[in-house]
Each structure stands twice: as structure tokens, then as C-alpha cells.
mmCIF file of C-alpha atoms in Angstrom:
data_model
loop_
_atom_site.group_PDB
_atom_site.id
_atom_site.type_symbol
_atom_site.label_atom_id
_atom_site.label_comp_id
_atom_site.label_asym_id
_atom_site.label_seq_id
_atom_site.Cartn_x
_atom_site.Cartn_y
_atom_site.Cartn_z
ATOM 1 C CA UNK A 16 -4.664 -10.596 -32.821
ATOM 2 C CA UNK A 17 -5.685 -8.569 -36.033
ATOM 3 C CA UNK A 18 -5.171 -10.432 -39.480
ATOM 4 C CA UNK A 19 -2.344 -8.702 -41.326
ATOM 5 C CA UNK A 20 -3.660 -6.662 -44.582
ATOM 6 C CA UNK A 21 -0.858 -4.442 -46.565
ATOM 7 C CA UNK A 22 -1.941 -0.789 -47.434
ATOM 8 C CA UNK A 23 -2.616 -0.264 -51.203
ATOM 9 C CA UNK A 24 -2.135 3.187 -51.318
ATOM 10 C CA UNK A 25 0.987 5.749 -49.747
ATOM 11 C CA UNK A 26 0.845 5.807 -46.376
ATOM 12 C CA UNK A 27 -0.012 9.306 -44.771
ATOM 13 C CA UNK A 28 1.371 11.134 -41.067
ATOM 14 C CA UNK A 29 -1.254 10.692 -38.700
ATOM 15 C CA UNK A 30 -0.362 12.838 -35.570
ATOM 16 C CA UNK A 31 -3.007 11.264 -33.397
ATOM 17 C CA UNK A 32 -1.496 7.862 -34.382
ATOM 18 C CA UNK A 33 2.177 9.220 -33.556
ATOM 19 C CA UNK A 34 0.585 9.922 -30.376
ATOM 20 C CA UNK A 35 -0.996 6.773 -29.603
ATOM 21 C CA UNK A 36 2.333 4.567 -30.504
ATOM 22 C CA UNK A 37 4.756 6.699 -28.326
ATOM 23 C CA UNK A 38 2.461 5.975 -25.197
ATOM 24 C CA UNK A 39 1.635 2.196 -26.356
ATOM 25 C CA UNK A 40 5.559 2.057 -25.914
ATOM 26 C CA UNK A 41 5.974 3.464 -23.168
ATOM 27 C CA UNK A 42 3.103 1.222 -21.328
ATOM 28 C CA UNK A 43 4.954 -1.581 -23.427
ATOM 29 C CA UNK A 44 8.024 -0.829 -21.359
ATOM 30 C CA UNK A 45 6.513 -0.598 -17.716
ATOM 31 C CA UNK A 46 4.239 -3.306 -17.838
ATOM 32 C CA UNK A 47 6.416 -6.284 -19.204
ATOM 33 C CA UNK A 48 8.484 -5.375 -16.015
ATOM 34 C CA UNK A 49 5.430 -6.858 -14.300
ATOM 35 C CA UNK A 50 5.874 -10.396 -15.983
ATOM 36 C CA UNK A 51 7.904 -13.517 -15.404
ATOM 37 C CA UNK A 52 10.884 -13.932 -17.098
ATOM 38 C CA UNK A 53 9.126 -16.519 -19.222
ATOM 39 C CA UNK A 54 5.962 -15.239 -19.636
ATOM 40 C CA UNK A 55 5.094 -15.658 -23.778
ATOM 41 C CA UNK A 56 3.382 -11.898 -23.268
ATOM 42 C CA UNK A 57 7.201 -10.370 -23.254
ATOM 43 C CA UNK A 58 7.153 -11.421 -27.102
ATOM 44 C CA UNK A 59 4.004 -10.980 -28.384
ATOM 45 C CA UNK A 60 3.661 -7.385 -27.365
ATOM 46 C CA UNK A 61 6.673 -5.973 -28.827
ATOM 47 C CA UNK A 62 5.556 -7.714 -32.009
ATOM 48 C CA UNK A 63 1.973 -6.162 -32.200
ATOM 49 C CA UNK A 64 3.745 -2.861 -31.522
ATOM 50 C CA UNK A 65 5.894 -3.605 -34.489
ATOM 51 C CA UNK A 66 2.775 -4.393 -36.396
ATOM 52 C CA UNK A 67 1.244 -1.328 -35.657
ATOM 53 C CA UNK A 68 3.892 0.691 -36.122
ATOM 54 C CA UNK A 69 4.214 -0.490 -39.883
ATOM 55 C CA UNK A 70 3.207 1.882 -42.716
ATOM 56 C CA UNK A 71 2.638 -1.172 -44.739
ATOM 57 C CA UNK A 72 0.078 -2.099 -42.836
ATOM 58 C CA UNK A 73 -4.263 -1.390 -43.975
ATOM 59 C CA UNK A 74 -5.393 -0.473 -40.840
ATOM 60 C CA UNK A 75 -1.839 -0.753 -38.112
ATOM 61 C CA UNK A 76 -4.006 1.015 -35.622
ATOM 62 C CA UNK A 77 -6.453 -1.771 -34.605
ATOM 63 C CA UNK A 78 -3.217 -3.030 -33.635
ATOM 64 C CA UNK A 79 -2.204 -0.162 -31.288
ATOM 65 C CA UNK A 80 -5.682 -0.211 -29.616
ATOM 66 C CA UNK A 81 -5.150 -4.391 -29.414
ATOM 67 C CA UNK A 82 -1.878 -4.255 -27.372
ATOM 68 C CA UNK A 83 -2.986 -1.052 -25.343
ATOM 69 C CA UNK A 84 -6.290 -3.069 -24.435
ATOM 70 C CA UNK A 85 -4.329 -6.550 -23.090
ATOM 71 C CA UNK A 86 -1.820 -4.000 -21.307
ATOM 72 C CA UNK A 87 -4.880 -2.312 -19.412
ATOM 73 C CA UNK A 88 -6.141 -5.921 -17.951
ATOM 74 C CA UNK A 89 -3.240 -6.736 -17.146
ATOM 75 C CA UNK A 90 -3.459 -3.621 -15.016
ATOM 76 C CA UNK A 91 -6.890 -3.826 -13.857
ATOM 77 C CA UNK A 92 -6.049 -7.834 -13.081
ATOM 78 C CA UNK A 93 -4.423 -5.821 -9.433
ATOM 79 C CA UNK A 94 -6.606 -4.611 -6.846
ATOM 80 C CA UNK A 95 -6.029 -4.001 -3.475
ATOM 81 C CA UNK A 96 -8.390 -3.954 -0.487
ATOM 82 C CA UNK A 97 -7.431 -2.507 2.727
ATOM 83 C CA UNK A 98 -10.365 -0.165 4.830
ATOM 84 C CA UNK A 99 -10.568 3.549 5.017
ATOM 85 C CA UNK A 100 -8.587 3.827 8.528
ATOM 86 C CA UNK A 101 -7.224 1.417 10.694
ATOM 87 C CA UNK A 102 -6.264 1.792 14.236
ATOM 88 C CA UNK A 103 -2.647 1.275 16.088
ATOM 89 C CA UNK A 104 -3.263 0.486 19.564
ATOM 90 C CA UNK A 105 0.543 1.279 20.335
ATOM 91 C CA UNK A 106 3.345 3.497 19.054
ATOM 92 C CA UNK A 107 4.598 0.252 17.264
ATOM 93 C CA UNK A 108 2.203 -1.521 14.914
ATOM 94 C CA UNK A 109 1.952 -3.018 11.648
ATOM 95 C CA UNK A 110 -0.164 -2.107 8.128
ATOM 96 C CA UNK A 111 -1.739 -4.709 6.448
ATOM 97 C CA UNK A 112 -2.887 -4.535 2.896
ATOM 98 C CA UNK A 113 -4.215 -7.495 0.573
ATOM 99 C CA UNK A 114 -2.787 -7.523 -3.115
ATOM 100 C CA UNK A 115 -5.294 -9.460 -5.156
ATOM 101 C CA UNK A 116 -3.932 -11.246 -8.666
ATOM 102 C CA UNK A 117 -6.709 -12.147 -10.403
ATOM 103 C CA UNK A 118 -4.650 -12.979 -13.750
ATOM 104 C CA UNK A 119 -3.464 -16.689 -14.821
ATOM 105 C CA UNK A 120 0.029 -15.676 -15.086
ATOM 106 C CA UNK A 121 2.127 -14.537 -11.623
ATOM 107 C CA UNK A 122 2.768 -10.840 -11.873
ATOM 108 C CA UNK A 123 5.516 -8.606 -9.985
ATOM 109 C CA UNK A 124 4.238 -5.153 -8.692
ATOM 110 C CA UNK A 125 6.236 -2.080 -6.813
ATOM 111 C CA UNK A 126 4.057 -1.225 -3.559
ATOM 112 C CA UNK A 127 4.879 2.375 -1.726
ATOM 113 C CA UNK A 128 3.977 3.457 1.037
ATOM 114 C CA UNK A 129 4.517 7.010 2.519
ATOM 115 C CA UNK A 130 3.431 8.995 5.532
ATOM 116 C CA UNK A 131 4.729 12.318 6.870
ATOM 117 C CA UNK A 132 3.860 11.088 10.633
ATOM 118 C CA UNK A 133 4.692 7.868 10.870
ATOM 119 C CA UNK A 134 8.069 6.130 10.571
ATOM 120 C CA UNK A 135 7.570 3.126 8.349
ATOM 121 C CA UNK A 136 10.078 0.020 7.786
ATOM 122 C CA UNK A 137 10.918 -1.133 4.737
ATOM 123 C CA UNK A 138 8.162 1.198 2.893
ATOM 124 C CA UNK A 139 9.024 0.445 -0.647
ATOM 125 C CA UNK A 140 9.066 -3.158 -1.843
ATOM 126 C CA UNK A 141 8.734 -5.536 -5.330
ATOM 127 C CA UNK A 142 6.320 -8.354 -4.698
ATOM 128 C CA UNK A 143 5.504 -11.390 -6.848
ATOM 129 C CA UNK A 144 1.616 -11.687 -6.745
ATOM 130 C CA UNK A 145 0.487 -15.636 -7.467
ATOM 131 C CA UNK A 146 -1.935 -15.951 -9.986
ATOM 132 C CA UNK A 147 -5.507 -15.655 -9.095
ATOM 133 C CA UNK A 148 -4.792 -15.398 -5.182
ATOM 134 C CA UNK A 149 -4.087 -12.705 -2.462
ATOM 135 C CA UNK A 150 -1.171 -11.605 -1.045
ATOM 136 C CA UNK A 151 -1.314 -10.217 2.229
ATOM 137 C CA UNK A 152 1.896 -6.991 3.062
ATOM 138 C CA UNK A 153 2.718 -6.166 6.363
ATOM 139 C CA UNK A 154 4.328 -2.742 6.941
ATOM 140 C CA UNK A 155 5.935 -2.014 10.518
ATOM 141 C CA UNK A 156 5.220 1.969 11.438
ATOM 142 C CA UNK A 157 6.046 3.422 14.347
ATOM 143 C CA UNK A 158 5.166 7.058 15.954
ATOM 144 C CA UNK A 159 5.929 9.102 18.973
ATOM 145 C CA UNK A 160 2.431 10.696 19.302
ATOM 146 C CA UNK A 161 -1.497 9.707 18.980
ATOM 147 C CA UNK A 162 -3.782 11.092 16.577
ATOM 148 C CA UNK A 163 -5.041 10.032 13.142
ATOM 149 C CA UNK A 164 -2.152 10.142 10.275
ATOM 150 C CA UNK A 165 -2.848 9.374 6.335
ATOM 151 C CA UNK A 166 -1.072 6.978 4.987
ATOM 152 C CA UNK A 167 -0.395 6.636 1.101
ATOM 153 C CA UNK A 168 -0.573 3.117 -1.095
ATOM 154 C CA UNK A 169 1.105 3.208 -4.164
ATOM 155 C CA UNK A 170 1.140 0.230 -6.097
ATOM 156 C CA UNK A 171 3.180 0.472 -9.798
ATOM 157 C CA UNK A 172 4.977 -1.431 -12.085
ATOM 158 C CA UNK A 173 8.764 -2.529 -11.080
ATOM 159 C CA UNK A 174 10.114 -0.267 -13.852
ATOM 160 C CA UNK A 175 9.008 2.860 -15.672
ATOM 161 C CA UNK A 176 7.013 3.626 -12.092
ATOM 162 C CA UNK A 177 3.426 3.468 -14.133
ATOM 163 C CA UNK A 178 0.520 3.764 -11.816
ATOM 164 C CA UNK A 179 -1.444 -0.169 -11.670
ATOM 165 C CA UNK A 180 -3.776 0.686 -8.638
ATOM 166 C CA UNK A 181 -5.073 4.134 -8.380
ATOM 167 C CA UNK A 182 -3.731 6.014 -5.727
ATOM 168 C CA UNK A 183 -5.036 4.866 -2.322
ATOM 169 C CA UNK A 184 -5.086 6.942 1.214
ATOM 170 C CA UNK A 185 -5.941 5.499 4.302
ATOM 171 C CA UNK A 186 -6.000 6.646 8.350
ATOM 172 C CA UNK A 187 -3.815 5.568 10.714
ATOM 173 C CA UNK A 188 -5.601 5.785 14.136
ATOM 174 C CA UNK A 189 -3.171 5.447 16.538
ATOM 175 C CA UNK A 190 -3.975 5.570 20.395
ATOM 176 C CA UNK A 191 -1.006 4.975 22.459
ATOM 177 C CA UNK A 192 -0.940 7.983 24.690
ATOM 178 C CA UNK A 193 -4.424 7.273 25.654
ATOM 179 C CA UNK A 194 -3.107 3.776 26.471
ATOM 180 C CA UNK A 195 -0.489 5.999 28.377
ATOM 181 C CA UNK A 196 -2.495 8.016 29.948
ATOM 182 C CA UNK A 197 -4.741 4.677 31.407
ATOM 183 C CA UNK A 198 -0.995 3.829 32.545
ATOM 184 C CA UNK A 199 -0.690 7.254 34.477
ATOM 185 C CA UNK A 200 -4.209 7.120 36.314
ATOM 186 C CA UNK A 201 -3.162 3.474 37.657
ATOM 187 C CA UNK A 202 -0.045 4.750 38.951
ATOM 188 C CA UNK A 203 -1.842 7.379 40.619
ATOM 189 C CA UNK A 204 -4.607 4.861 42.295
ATOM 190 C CA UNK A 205 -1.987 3.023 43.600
ATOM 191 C CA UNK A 206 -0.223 5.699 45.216
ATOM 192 C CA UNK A 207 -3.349 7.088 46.407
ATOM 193 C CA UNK A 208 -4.064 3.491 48.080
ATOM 194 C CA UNK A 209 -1.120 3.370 49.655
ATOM 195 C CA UNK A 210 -1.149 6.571 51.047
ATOM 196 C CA UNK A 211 -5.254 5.185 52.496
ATOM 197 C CA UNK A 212 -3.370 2.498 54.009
ATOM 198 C CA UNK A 213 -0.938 4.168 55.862
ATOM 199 C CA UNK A 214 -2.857 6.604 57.438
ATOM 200 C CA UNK A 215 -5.447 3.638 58.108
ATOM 201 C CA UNK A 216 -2.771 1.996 60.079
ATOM 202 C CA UNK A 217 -1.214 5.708 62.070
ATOM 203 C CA UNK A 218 -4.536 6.413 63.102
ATOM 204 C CA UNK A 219 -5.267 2.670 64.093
ATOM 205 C CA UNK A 220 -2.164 2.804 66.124
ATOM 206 C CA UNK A 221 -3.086 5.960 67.659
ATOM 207 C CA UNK A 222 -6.463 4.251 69.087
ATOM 208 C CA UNK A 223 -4.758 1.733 70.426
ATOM 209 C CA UNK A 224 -1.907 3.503 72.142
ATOM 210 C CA UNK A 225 -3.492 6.451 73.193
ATOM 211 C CA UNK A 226 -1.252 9.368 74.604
ATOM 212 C CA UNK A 227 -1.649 10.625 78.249
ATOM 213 C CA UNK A 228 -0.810 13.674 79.802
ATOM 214 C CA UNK A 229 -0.085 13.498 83.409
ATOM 215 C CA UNK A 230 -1.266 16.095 86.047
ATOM 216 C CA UNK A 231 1.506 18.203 88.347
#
């Protein structure tokens, strides 16, 4: 934190410094949603906002860019890995995604999920995220036809909805009709083989009961 030095002189309206405060408050706002109830960050924010706020204050500024700068990490301290496309092998399957933490305090995150294809349970969800480990989300979807389907990850603070992982899109490969279709051609062999057997057996019963005509 800064060291505290009063102004000497009037203080003077600073636009780009009005600016800068209103947003440091409103990233103030979102992000503490993301700590623990007890978490000593919930008070020592709000008073290096109040710092830098201060007219009183020689340079309040370098306390605006302070708080704005632990706010960001905290941010950047969630990542998420999940591949580019992943493939459903049925009409029901699940998403995976890992959530990593890699801050020393637990931290509570809003993840969204939204597709326009697939039907997914329980898309939007808070989740606690232990420090410095991964978390690993399972999301149900379901579908009614194959193809490939983008999915959207949204991860973002519990309140004030401020974006903590950029936005993420992945493919949803899903491949249940062909899996239907592989269903269909079996049926068909096995009809097919019956229908072998049975004439097998008419004409083996015709061999050995052979039909004769008798002479007037």
C-alpha cells in the first residue's frame, strides 16, 4: 500500500481520475462478491478506494491504480481449461470443464453455460474454487439430433456479472444417430439372416420330400 502524503496545494477536477474511481468501484463491488465472508481483502479495498478518492491526498491516484491492480489478479488467479470440441457419443452426455484457483485465499465464481442446440441441466451455477487447486464441473446436455453444436463458458463474479475468464466457445460433437443408424443396419442383418435361414430350411425340405406327379 502507498504511504499517505496530504496535498499542499487546492485540489483540482481531474476527469480522467473521475473516470478511473467510478470503474475502480464498480470492480470493487463485483469482485469482493468473489471472496469469503472473512477474507481481510473485503476491508482493505474499500479503504484504498477511500484513500484514493480523497482530495487531501498528494498523489490519491497511485492508490486507484493499487486497488485496480490486486482486483485484476485476483481475476487472472481463474483459468479454465477445457479443449476446443468434445464429443457426445449419445443424445445424453455430460460437459466437463476444470476451474483452476491458483490464489491462497478460496474464491466463489458464477459459471454459465449456454447453447441454442443442446438442452443443458442446471446451466448456471456459483462454485467455491479451493485455493491453489482445480475444480472439475460437470454439465448434463442432452439433444435430439447429431451434428456439432457450440457451446458457451461464461465464468463471472457472483454479483455485478463482471467477466473473470474471457469468454470461451467450445464444440459439442455429438454422434448418436450414427450410433442409431449402426443400430438400424443390425436390425436389418438379422432380419436378412433369418430370412437365409428359412429359405435354407424350405428348400432343404423340398430335397428331401420331393413331389411326384403320377401318370393316368
Amino acid at each position: 500500500m502507498p504511504t499517505v502524503s496530504f496535498a499542499k496545494g487546492p485540489a483540482t477536477v481531474n476527469t480522467d481520475r473521475v473516470a478511473s474511481i467510478r470503474a475502480a468501484r464498480i470492480e470493487l463491488n463485483s469482485i469482493s462478491s468473489m471472496l469469503g465472508e472473512e477474507d481481510p481483502r473485503r476491508d482493505v479495498w474499500p479503504h484504498l478506494l477511500g484513500i484514493g478518492t480523497s482530495t487531501a491526498v498528494a498523489d490519491p491516484n497511485a492508490y486507484v491504480v493499487s486497488l485496480r491492480k490486486k482486483l485484476r489478479a485476483t481475476r487472472r488467479a481463474v483459468t479454465v481449461t477445457t479443449p476446443s470440441s468434445l464429443t457426445l457419443s449419445s443424445r445424453n452426455g455430460a460437459i466437463r470443464l476444470q476451474i483452476r484457483n491458483d490464489s491462497p485465499e478460496d474464491l466463489t465464481v458464477r459459471l454459465r453455460l449456454t447453447s441454442a442446440k443442446l438442452k443443458l441441466v442446471d446451466p448456471s451455477r456459483i462454485i467455491t474454487l479451493y485455493s491453489g487447486s482445480t475444480t472439475e464441473v460437470s454439465v448434463n446436455a442432452t439433444t435430439r439430433t447429431s451434428g456439432e453444436f457450440p457451446i458457451t463458458v461464461w465464468v463471472a463474479t457472483p454479483q455485478g456479472n463482471a467477466e473473470v475468464v474471457p469468454l470461451i466457445t467450445i464444440t459439442a460433437k455429438v454422434t448418436a444417430i450414427a450410433g442409431f443408424g449402426q443400430l438400424v443396419s443390425i436390425s436389418l442383418l438379422l432380419i436378412l439372416l433369418a430370412w437365409w435361414w428359412s429359405h435354407r430350411r424350405s428348400a432343404r425340405h423340398e430335397r428331401e420330400n420331393p413331389t411326384t406327379v403320377s401318370e393316368q
